[in-house]
Coordinates of C-alpha atoms in Angstrom, one line a residue:
X1 CA 26.3 144.4 36.6
X2 CA 26.0 141.7 34.1
X3 CA 28.7 139.2 33.6
X4 CA 28.4 139.7 29.8
X5 CA 29.4 143.3 30.3
X6 CA 32.5 142.1 32.1
X7 CA 33.5 139.4 29.7
X8 CA 36.2 141.5 28.2
X9 CA 37.4 143.0 31.5
X10 CA 40.9 142.0 32.7
X11 CA 41.0 143.5 36.2
X12 CA 38.8 144.1 39.2
X13 CA 39.8 147.2 41.0
X14 CA 38.9 147.5 44.7
X15 CA 37.8 150.9 45.8
X16 CA 39.7 152.4 48.6
X17 CA 36.8 153.9 50.4
X18 CA 35.1 152.2 53.3
X19 CA 31.5 151.4 53.3
X20 CA 28.9 148.8 54.0
X21 CA 26.3 148.3 51.2
X22 CA 23.8 147.1 53.7
X23 CA 23.4 150.4 55.4
X24 CA 21.5 151.6 52.3
X25 CA 18.9 148.9 52.8
X26 CA 18.8 148.4 56.5
X27 CA 15.0 148.1 56.7
X28 CA 14.8 145.5 54.0
X29 CA 12.7 142.6 55.0
X30 CA 13.2 139.6 52.9
X31 CA 10.3 137.4 51.8
X32 CA 10.6 133.7 52.1
X33 CA 9.1 131.7 49.2
X34 CA 7.9 128.4 50.5
X35 CA 8.6 126.4 47.4
X36 CA 11.3 124.1 46.2
X37 CA 12.8 127.0 44.3
X38 CA 13.8 129.0 47.3
X39 CA 16.5 127.4 49.5
X40 CA 15.2 128.3 52.9
X41 CA 14.0 124.9 54.2
X42 CA 15.2 121.4 54.4
X43 CA 15.3 119.1 51.4
X44 CA 12.3 117.2 52.7
X45 CA 10.3 120.4 53.4
X46 CA 11.1 121.7 49.9
X47 CA 9.7 118.6 48.5
X48 CA 6.5 119.0 50.5
X49 CA 6.2 122.6 49.5
X50 CA 6.8 122.1 45.8
X51 CA 3.5 123.5 44.7
X52 CA 3.1 126.1 47.4
X53 CA 3.5 129.6 46.0
X54 CA 2.7 131.6 49.1
X55 CA 5.1 134.4 50.0
X56 CA 5.4 135.2 53.7
X57 CA 7.4 137.9 55.7
X58 CA 9.2 135.7 58.3
X59 CA 9.4 138.7 60.8
X60 CA 5.6 139.0 60.8
X61 CA 5.2 135.4 61.4
X62 CA 7.6 135.5 64.3
X63 CA 5.8 138.4 65.8
X64 CA 2.6 136.5 65.5
X65 CA 4.2 133.6 67.3
X66 CA 4.8 135.9 70.3
X67 CA 8.2 137.4 69.4
X68 CA 10.1 134.2 69.1
X69 CA 12.8 135.7 67.0
X70 CA 16.1 134.4 68.4
X71 CA 14.8 130.9 68.8
X72 CA 13.8 128.2 66.3
X73 CA 10.0 128.0 65.8
X74 CA 7.6 126.4 63.4
X75 CA 4.5 127.6 61.6
X76 CA 1.9 126.0 59.5
X77 CA 1.6 127.8 56.2
X78 CA -0.5 126.5 53.3
X79 CA -1.0 123.3 55.1
X80 CA 2.7 122.6 55.5
X81 CA 4.7 122.7 58.7
X82 CA 7.7 124.9 58.0
X83 CA 10.8 125.5 60.1
X84 CA 11.5 129.1 61.0
X85 CA 15.0 129.8 62.1
X86 CA 17.0 132.6 63.7
X87 CA 20.5 134.0 63.4
X88 CA 23.4 131.9 64.7
X89 CA 24.6 132.9 68.1
X90 CA 28.1 132.5 69.7
X91 CA 28.6 129.2 71.6
X92 CA 28.8 128.8 75.3
X93 CA 32.6 128.8 75.9
X94 CA 32.3 126.8 79.1
X95 CA 30.8 123.9 77.2
X96 CA 33.6 123.1 74.7
X97 CA 34.0 119.4 74.3
X98 CA 36.3 117.0 72.4
X99 CA 36.2 117.3 68.6
X100 CA 36.6 114.5 66.1
X101 CA 39.4 113.9 63.6
X102 CA 37.4 112.3 60.9
X103 CA 40.4 110.9 59.2
X104 CA 41.4 108.7 62.2
X105 CA 38.0 108.7 64.0
X106 CA 39.9 109.9 67.1
X107 CA 38.7 112.5 69.5
X108 CA 40.9 115.5 69.7
X109 CA 41.3 118.7 71.8
X110 CA 40.4 121.8 69.9
X111 CA 39.0 124.0 72.7
X112 CA 40.3 127.6 73.0
X113 CA 42.6 128.4 76.0
X114 CA 39.8 130.2 77.8
X115 CA 36.5 128.9 78.9
X116 CA 34.8 132.1 79.9
X117 CA 35.0 135.5 78.5
X118 CA 33.0 138.7 78.3
X119 CA 32.1 139.3 74.7
X120 CA 32.8 142.7 73.4
X121 CA 30.8 143.9 70.3
X122 CA 33.1 144.2 67.3
X123 CA 33.7 147.7 66.0
X124 CA 34.9 147.8 62.4
X125 CA 38.0 149.8 61.9
X126 CA 37.8 153.6 61.2
X127 CA 38.0 154.8 57.7
X128 CA 41.0 156.7 59.0
X129 CA 42.9 153.5 59.6
X130 CA 45.5 152.5 57.0
X131 CA 44.2 150.3 54.2
X132 CA 46.0 147.0 54.2
X133 CA 46.7 145.8 50.6
X134 CA 47.0 142.0 50.1
X135 CA 49.2 141.1 47.2
X136 CA 49.8 137.8 45.2
X137 CA 52.3 135.6 47.0
X138 CA 54.4 135.1 43.9
X139 CA 54.7 138.9 43.5
X140 CA 56.0 139.8 46.9
X141 CA 59.2 141.8 47.2
X142 CA 62.1 140.4 49.3
X143 CA 61.4 142.8 52.1
X144 CA 57.7 141.8 52.1
X145 CA 58.6 138.1 52.3
X146 CA 61.0 138.9 55.2
X147 CA 58.3 140.8 57.1
X148 CA 55.8 138.0 56.6
X149 CA 58.4 135.4 57.8
X150 CA 59.2 137.6 60.8
X151 CA 55.5 137.8 61.8
X152 CA 55.0 134.1 61.5
X153 CA 58.2 133.3 63.4
X154 CA 57.1 135.6 66.3
X155 CA 53.7 133.9 66.3
X156 CA 55.3 130.5 66.5
X157 CA 57.5 131.6 69.3
X158 CA 54.6 132.5 71.6
X159 CA 53.7 130.2 74.6
X160 CA 51.6 127.2 73.6
X161 CA 48.6 128.5 75.7
X162 CA 48.7 132.0 74.3
X163 CA 45.5 132.6 72.2
X164 CA 47.8 134.4 69.7
X165 CA 50.2 131.5 69.3
X166 CA 50.5 129.8 66.0
X167 CA 49.0 126.5 67.1
X168 CA 46.1 128.1 69.0
X169 CA 45.3 130.2 65.9
X170 CA 45.4 127.0 63.7
X171 CA 43.2 125.2 66.2
X172 CA 40.4 127.8 65.6
X173 CA 39.7 126.0 62.4
X174 CA 39.3 122.6 64.2
X175 CA 37.1 124.3 66.8
X176 CA 34.5 125.4 64.4
X177 CA 34.9 122.7 61.7
X178 CA 35.3 119.5 63.7
X179 CA 32.6 119.8 66.3
X180 CA 34.2 121.2 69.5
X181 CA 31.0 123.3 70.2
X182 CA 27.3 122.7 70.0
X183 CA 25.0 125.6 69.0
X184 CA 24.2 127.5 72.2
X185 CA 21.4 125.9 74.2
X186 CA 21.1 122.9 71.9
X187 CA 22.9 119.6 71.2
X188 CA 23.2 120.5 67.5
X189 CA 26.6 120.8 66.1
X190 CA 28.1 124.2 65.4
X191 CA 29.6 123.9 61.9
X192 CA 30.6 126.8 59.6
X193 CA 31.5 124.6 56.6
X194 CA 28.9 123.5 54.1
X195 CA 26.6 126.5 54.3
X196 CA 26.3 130.3 53.8
X197 CA 28.7 130.8 56.7
X198 CA 31.6 129.4 54.9
X199 CA 32.8 132.7 53.3
X200 CA 32.0 135.2 56.0
X201 CA 33.4 133.1 58.9
X202 CA 36.7 132.5 57.0
X203 CA 36.9 136.3 56.1
X204 CA 36.9 137.1 59.8
X205 CA 39.3 134.3 60.6
X206 CA 41.8 135.7 58.2
X207 CA 41.1 139.3 59.2
X208 CA 42.0 138.7 62.9
X209 CA 45.0 136.5 62.0
X210 CA 46.3 139.2 59.8
X211 CA 45.7 141.9 62.5
X212 CA 47.5 139.8 65.2
X213 CA 50.5 139.3 62.9
X214 CA 50.7 143.0 62.2
X215 CA 50.6 143.7 65.9
X216 CA 53.4 141.3 66.6
X217 CA 55.7 143.1 64.2
X218 CA 54.3 146.6 65.0
X219 CA 53.1 147.3 61.5
X220 CA 49.5 148.6 61.2
X221 CA 49.8 148.3 57.3
X222 CA 50.8 144.6 57.3
X223 CA 48.7 142.5 54.9
X224 CA 48.9 138.8 54.3
X225 CA 49.6 137.5 50.8
X226 CA 47.1 135.5 48.7
X227 CA 47.8 132.6 46.5
X228 CA 46.0 133.7 43.3
X229 CA 45.6 130.3 41.7
X230 CA 43.0 131.8 39.3
X231 CA 45.7 133.2 37.0
X232 CA 48.1 131.1 34.9
X233 CA 51.2 132.4 36.6
X234 CA 49.6 131.7 40.0
X235 CA 48.7 128.1 39.3
X236 CA 51.8 126.8 41.0
X237 CA 52.6 126.4 44.7
X238 CA 54.1 129.8 45.6
X239 CA 57.8 129.7 46.2
X240 CA 57.7 131.6 49.4
X241 CA 56.2 128.5 51.1
X242 CA 58.7 126.0 49.6
X243 CA 61.9 127.0 51.5
X244 CA 62.6 124.4 54.2
X245 CA 64.5 127.0 56.2
X246 CA 61.5 129.4 56.2
X247 CA 58.8 129.5 59.0
X248 CA 56.3 129.3 56.2
X249 CA 57.4 125.8 55.2
X250 CA 55.3 122.6 56.0
X251 CA 56.8 119.2 55.4
X252 CA 53.5 117.4 55.1
X253 CA 52.7 118.7 51.7
X254 CA 52.7 116.6 48.5
X255 CA 56.2 117.3 47.3
X256 CA 55.3 115.9 43.9
X257 CA 53.4 119.1 43.3
X258 CA 56.2 121.6 44.3
X259 CA 56.9 122.4 40.6
X260 CA 53.7 121.2 39.0
X261 CA 50.9 123.2 37.6
X262 CA 47.7 123.1 39.6
X263 CA 44.9 121.0 38.1
X264 CA 41.4 121.9 39.3
X265 CA 40.4 118.4 38.1
X266 CA 42.9 116.7 40.3
X267 CA 42.2 113.5 42.1
X268 CA 44.5 111.6 44.4
X269 CA 47.0 109.6 42.3
X270 CA 46.8 111.7 39.2
X271 CA 50.1 112.2 37.3
X272 CA 51.3 115.8 36.9
X273 CA 50.4 117.5 33.6
X274 CA 53.3 117.5 31.2
X275 CA 54.1 118.9 27.8
X276 CA 51.0 120.2 25.9
X277 CA 48.9 119.1 28.9
X278 CA 50.2 122.0 30.9
X279 CA 48.5 124.6 28.7
X280 CA 45.4 122.5 28.4
X281 CA 45.2 122.3 32.2
X282 CA 45.5 126.0 32.6
X283 CA 42.8 126.7 30.0
X284 CA 40.6 124.0 31.6
X285 CA 41.0 125.7 35.0
X286 CA 40.1 129.1 33.6
X287 CA 37.1 127.6 31.9
X288 CA 35.9 126.1 35.2
X289 CA 36.1 129.5 36.9
X290 CA 34.2 131.1 34.1
X291 CA 31.4 128.6 34.4
X292 CA 31.2 128.8 38.2
X293 CA 30.8 132.6 38.1
X294 CA 28.3 132.7 35.3
X295 CA 26.1 129.9 36.5
X296 CA 25.8 131.3 40.0
X297 CA 25.6 135.0 39.2
X298 CA 21.8 135.2 39.7
X299 CA 21.6 132.5 42.4
X300 CA 24.0 133.3 45.2
X301 CA 23.4 130.1 47.2
X302 CA 25.0 128.2 44.2
X303 CA 28.2 130.1 44.9
X304 CA 28.0 130.9 48.6
X305 CA 26.2 127.9 50.1
X306 CA 22.7 127.3 51.4
X307 CA 21.1 128.8 54.6
X308 CA 21.9 127.4 58.0
X309 CA 19.8 128.9 60.9
X310 CA 20.1 128.6 64.7
X311 CA 19.0 125.2 65.9
X312 CA 19.3 123.6 62.5
X313 CA 21.8 121.0 61.5
X314 CA 24.0 121.6 58.5
X315 CA 21.7 121.1 55.5
X316 CA 22.4 118.1 53.3
X317 CA 22.6 120.3 50.1
X318 CA 24.4 123.3 51.5
X319 CA 27.9 123.7 50.0
X320 CA 28.3 126.3 47.2
X321 CA 30.6 126.0 44.1
X322 CA 33.2 128.2 45.7
X323 CA 33.6 125.9 48.7
X324 CA 33.6 122.8 46.4
X325 CA 36.4 124.3 44.3
X326 CA 38.4 125.2 47.4
X327 CA 38.4 121.6 48.5
X328 CA 40.4 120.6 45.5
X329 CA 43.3 122.9 46.5
X330 CA 43.3 121.3 49.9
X331 CA 43.7 117.9 48.4
X332 CA 46.3 119.0 45.9
X333 CA 48.5 120.7 48.5
X334 CA 48.1 118.1 51.3
X335 CA 49.6 114.5 51.4
X336 CA 48.1 112.0 49.0
X337 CA 47.6 109.3 51.6
X338 CA 45.7 109.0 54.8
X339 CA 45.5 110.7 57.3
X340 CA 46.0 113.6 54.8
X341 CA 47.6 116.0 57.2
X342 CA 47.9 119.0 57.1
X343 CA 46.1 120.8 54.3
X344 CA 44.2 117.5 53.4
X345 CA 42.3 117.4 56.7
X346 CA 40.1 120.1 58.2
X347 CA 41.3 119.2 61.7
X348 CA 44.9 120.3 60.9
X349 CA 44.5 122.4 57.7
X350 CA 45.4 125.7 59.3
X351 CA 48.7 124.4 60.6
X352 CA 50.1 124.9 57.2
X353 CA 50.6 128.6 56.5
X354 CA 49.7 128.2 52.8
X355 CA 46.1 127.6 54.2
X356 CA 45.8 131.3 54.8
X357 CA 47.2 132.2 51.4
X358 CA 44.7 129.8 49.8
X359 CA 41.8 131.1 51.8
X360 CA 42.8 134.7 51.1
X361 CA 42.2 133.9 47.4
X362 CA 38.9 132.3 48.3
X363 CA 38.0 135.5 50.1
X364 CA 39.2 137.6 47.1
X365 CA 37.0 135.6 44.7
X366 CA 34.0 136.3 47.0
X367 CA 35.0 140.0 46.7
X368 CA 35.2 139.6 42.9
X369 CA 31.8 137.9 42.8
X370 CA 30.3 140.6 45.0
X371 CA 31.6 143.3 42.6
X372 CA 30.2 141.4 39.6
X373 CA 26.8 141.6 41.3
X374 CA 27.2 145.3 42.0
X375 CA 28.1 144.7 45.7
X376 CA 24.5 143.8 46.6
X377 CA 24.3 141.6 49.6
X378 CA 24.1 138.0 48.5
X379 CA 21.4 137.3 51.0
X380 CA 19.1 140.0 52.6
X381 CA 17.9 137.5 55.1
X382 CA 18.5 138.7 58.7
X383 CA 19.2 135.1 59.8
X384 CA 22.4 135.5 57.8
X385 CA 23.2 139.1 58.3
X386 CA 22.7 139.1 62.1
X387 CA 24.4 135.7 62.7
X388 CA 27.3 136.2 65.1
X389 CA 30.7 134.5 65.6
X390 CA 33.4 135.1 68.2
X391 CA 37.1 135.7 67.7
X392 CA 40.2 136.6 69.9
X393 CA 41.3 139.9 68.4
X394 CA 44.6 141.9 68.1
X395 CA 43.7 143.7 71.4
X396 CA 43.5 140.4 73.3
X397 CA 39.8 140.7 73.7
X398 CA 37.0 138.3 72.7
X399 CA 34.8 140.1 70.2
X400 CA 31.5 139.1 68.7
X401 CA 31.2 139.9 65.0
X402 CA 28.2 139.9 62.7
X403 CA 28.0 138.7 59.1
X404 CA 26.6 142.1 58.1
X405 CA 29.9 143.8 58.9
X406 CA 32.0 141.5 56.6
X407 CA 30.3 142.1 53.3
X408 CA 33.1 144.1 51.8
X409 CA 36.9 144.0 52.5
X410 CA 37.0 147.7 52.4
X411 CA 34.6 147.9 55.4
X412 CA 37.3 146.0 57.3
X413 CA 40.0 148.3 55.9
X414 CA 41.8 145.8 53.7
X415 CA 41.7 145.3 49.9
X416 CA 43.3 143.2 47.2
X417 CA 45.7 144.5 44.6
X418 CA 44.1 144.7 41.2
X419 CA 45.0 141.7 39.1
X420 CA 44.0 140.4 35.7
X421 CA 41.1 138.0 35.6
X422 CA 41.9 136.0 32.4
X423 CA 38.9 133.7 33.1
X424 CA 36.5 136.4 32.2
X425 CA 37.6 136.3 28.6
X426 CA 38.2 132.6 27.9
X427 CA 35.1 131.4 26.2
X428 CA 36.7 131.0 22.7
X429 CA 39.6 129.0 24.1
X430 CA 37.0 126.9 26.1
X431 CA 35.2 126.0 22.9
X432 CA 38.5 125.1 21.2
X433 CA 39.5 122.9 24.1
X434 CA 36.2 121.1 24.1
X435 CA 36.3 120.5 20.3
X436 CA 39.7 118.9 20.7
X437 CA 38.5 116.7 23.5
X438 CA 35.4 115.7 21.6
X439 CA 37.5 114.8 18.6
X440 CA 39.7 112.6 20.6
X441 CA 36.8 110.7 22.3
X442 CA 35.1 110.3 18.9
X443 CA 38.2 108.7 17.6
X444 CA 37.7 105.8 20.0
X445 CA 34.3 104.8 18.7
X446 CA 31.4 106.5 16.9
X447 CA 29.0 103.9 18.1
X448 CA 25.8 105.2 19.8
X449 CA 24.5 103.3 22.8
X450 CA 21.2 103.3 24.7
X451 CA 20.9 105.3 27.9
X452 CA 18.2 105.0 30.5
X453 CA 17.0 106.9 33.6
X454 CA 18.9 106.7 36.8
X455 CA 16.3 104.6 38.6
X456 CA 14.7 104.9 42.1
X457 CA 17.4 103.0 44.0
X458 CA 20.8 104.4 45.2
X459 CA 23.8 103.3 43.1
X460 CA 27.4 102.8 44.0
X461 CA 29.7 104.9 41.8
X462 CA 32.1 102.1 41.1
X463 CA 32.1 102.9 37.4
X464 CA 30.9 105.7 35.2
X465 CA 27.1 106.2 35.4
X466 CA 25.2 107.7 32.6
X467 CA 21.6 108.6 33.1
X468 CA 18.7 110.2 31.1
X469 CA 17.3 113.1 33.1
X470 CA 14.1 115.0 32.3
X471 CA 14.1 118.8 32.3
X472 CA 11.3 120.8 34.0
X473 CA 10.8 123.0 30.9
X474 CA 12.3 123.3 27.4
X475 CA 13.1 126.3 25.2
X476 CA 12.6 128.9 27.9
X477 CA 12.2 132.5 26.9
X478 CA 14.7 135.3 27.9
X479 CA 12.2 136.5 30.5
X480 CA 11.8 133.0 32.0
X481 CA 15.6 132.6 32.2
X482 CA 15.8 135.9 34.1
X483 CA 13.2 134.6 36.6
X484 CA 14.8 131.2 37.3
X485 CA 18.0 129.3 36.7
X486 CA 18.2 125.7 35.8
X487 CA 19.9 123.5 38.3
X488 CA 21.2 120.0 38.2
X489 CA 20.8 118.2 41.5
X490 CA 22.8 115.1 42.5
X491 CA 20.9 113.7 45.5
X492 CA 22.0 111.6 48.5
X493 CA 25.7 111.5 48.0
X494 CA 27.1 109.2 50.6
X495 CA 30.8 108.8 51.5
X496 CA 32.2 106.7 54.3
X497 CA 33.3 108.8 57.3
X498 CA 37.0 109.7 57.4
X499 CA 37.6 109.3 53.6
X500 CA 38.0 111.8 50.8
X501 CA 36.0 111.5 47.6
X502 CA 35.7 113.1 44.2
X503 CA 33.6 112.6 41.1
X504 CA 33.0 114.8 38.0
X505 CA 29.6 115.5 36.4
X506 CA 29.1 116.1 32.7
X507 CA 26.1 117.0 30.7
X508 CA 25.2 116.4 27.0
X509 CA 22.2 115.9 24.7
X510 CA 20.9 112.5 23.9
X511 CA 20.4 111.5 20.3
X512 CA 16.9 109.9 20.1
X513 CA 17.5 108.1 23.5
X514 CA 21.1 107.2 22.5
X515 CA 24.5 108.7 23.5
X516 CA 27.9 108.8 22.0
X517 CA 31.3 108.3 23.5
X518 CA 31.7 112.0 24.4
X519 CA 30.7 112.8 28.0
X520 CA 29.7 116.3 27.0
X521 CA 30.4 119.5 29.0
X522 CA 31.8 119.5 32.5
X523 CA 29.2 120.9 34.8
X524 CA 31.2 120.6 38.0
X525 CA 32.7 118.2 40.6
X526 CA 31.9 116.9 44.0
X527 CA 35.0 117.1 46.3
X528 CA 35.0 116.0 49.9
X529 CA 37.8 116.5 52.5
X530 CA 37.8 114.5 55.8
X531 CA 36.5 116.6 58.6
X532 CA 34.9 115.4 61.8
X533 CA 31.7 116.0 63.8
X534 CA 31.0 115.7 67.5
X535 CA 29.6 112.3 68.1
X536 CA 26.4 113.7 69.8
X537 CA 25.5 115.3 66.5
X538 CA 24.2 112.0 65.2
X539 CA 21.4 112.0 67.8
X540 CA 20.8 115.6 66.8
X541 CA 20.1 114.7 63.3
X542 CA 23.3 115.6 61.7
X543 CA 23.8 114.0 58.3
X544 CA 27.3 112.6 58.4
X545 CA 28.7 112.1 54.8
X546 CA 25.2 112.4 53.2
X547 CA 24.9 115.4 50.9
X548 CA 23.5 116.9 47.7
X549 CA 25.3 118.8 45.0
X550 CA 23.6 121.6 43.1
X551 CA 25.1 122.8 39.8
X552 CA 23.7 125.6 37.7
X553 CA 23.4 124.6 34.0
X554 CA 21.6 127.6 32.4
X555 CA 24.7 128.8 30.4
X556 CA 26.0 125.3 29.9
X557 CA 22.7 124.5 27.9
X558 CA 23.4 127.5 25.7
X559 CA 27.0 126.3 25.1
X560 CA 25.8 122.8 24.0
X561 CA 22.7 124.2 22.2
X562 CA 20.5 122.0 24.4
X563 CA 17.7 124.5 25.1
X564 CA 15.3 122.5 23.0
X565 CA 16.0 119.1 24.6
X566 CA 13.4 117.7 26.9
X567 CA 15.9 115.3 28.4
X568 CA 19.7 115.5 29.0
X569 CA 22.3 112.8 29.6
X570 CA 24.1 113.3 32.9
X571 CA 27.4 111.4 33.3
X572 CA 29.0 110.8 36.8
X573 CA 32.7 109.8 36.5
X574 CA 34.2 108.4 39.7
X575 CA 37.7 109.8 40.4
X576 CA 38.4 108.9 44.1
X577 CA 36.7 107.4 47.1
X578 CA 33.8 105.1 47.8
X579 CA 30.7 107.0 46.8
X580 CA 27.0 106.2 46.5
X581 CA 24.4 108.4 44.8
X582 CA 20.7 108.2 45.4
X583 CA 19.4 110.1 42.5
X584 CA 19.6 112.9 39.8
X585 CA 17.0 115.5 38.8
X586 CA 16.9 118.9 37.3
X587 CA 14.9 121.8 38.8
X588 CA 14.3 125.5 38.4
X589 CA 15.4 127.9 41.2
X590 CA 14.1 131.4 41.5
X591 CA 16.8 134.1 40.9
X592 CA 17.7 136.8 43.3
X593 CA 14.6 139.1 43.3
X594 CA 16.7 142.1 42.5
X595 CA 18.1 140.5 39.3

């Protein structure tokens, strides 16, 4: 389904029937394009394979290597050595080690209260089970709030070593995000952030948390609320979390934001929007969502995150736009100063109950994204679909779950109440907002100044950087746009360990090699939250604090009427943190083959 057909829609209704769209294509074998357009190899390998157009079925290659599926292998294809991965497997529970709190550089205990367990294969709930309906936090009835508080209070009253206890459940996030486990049989860090595992892993995390809470209060229909910060009325911290007498309260939050509107463009130290700025902020937030969904519609890795396979370290350019936006809410809710507990630090984030409301909305937006795409699996790669995680379930058993069983909420017997999606019909207001901003910047100075290329050496982002960047192709036809999306890549982003960071990226057209005072259109932001890695990961090749950012700009170019420009001006605006950037370029990425 095209986004253009949904531009005037105001709601997404979740079907109440159970189903897994994958079962209709169980025998699909994805082809891997060994070129820089297909995000299936490392950054360096992509560069090596830039001119290689061979298409290879990975399963046949693996069979040819003697059935190595399940272990990392390599093959020489077209003269290039290419990594061939496998689905992620559950870690060895007996080999849990100290994790690292990146904000303090201290080692911390995040191991589960069991070291051995017999895994049981997860069986999705029956279609006869009641459908749990998650509602917006600010719309809960008094009895629903009381039931939620009762469930959390009972979870907090459990013994500290009970896997169901509040702190043990919160620690799960540290276990898989701060390096308590290595991938099974390797010394490579097990990490679920910064890749295509970010959304499915968190979906399961919330699923079991919700089921355990329901079990504690004896309610099989219990559903957790979500903080729907994608609607104007939801762009405030929900009041259910702000009562100091409630078990939902957390005193580490930034109290300056208790009554302020949420700003997707927030950086530490920013003043709260006031007066006319409030409406401008809300509109700007909605425009950001509109751009994220439109730019990533035909390239799921831009929304979901890049592939991560067994035996591989987290790729340097792996996070999707959904995860990057999610980081802003963590910073906005958490304390504005180091060590940024609780929401501001991955090590402690889940200790604040609002974490689960926030992630329920992230999960809901994945559901919306999936429905926009006709509920086709974002990746048909078995290295994603067959990857496995483990969780302690509501029956006090350790279960191993597969990504393929998490593709729709309905398959897990929960759904989200239908709500308006005002950001799907916001383009006219976005244009008006941009014109007003451009008029204000033009009032400062109309002088045009020269702009040059970024250069070959890394540059510290201590002040705004403006660079002239060549495009791979101009004036592309409609057919060409349907085959590939244009992507702006910010390379080699380095941030000191333990520190947060943010910078914004704008795009505009040059005027005969010159540029005016207006930065142009906001393409996106880089947002980093402190989170740690097991120290041995450095020897395993893990890139600590070094990443790339990929932003789709196909629709942006239409908005600024820049299709005919052979070069663009890219502006990096520092907002927070000590950041170094190695380079900027624009590339074309092949779209989903079914689009």
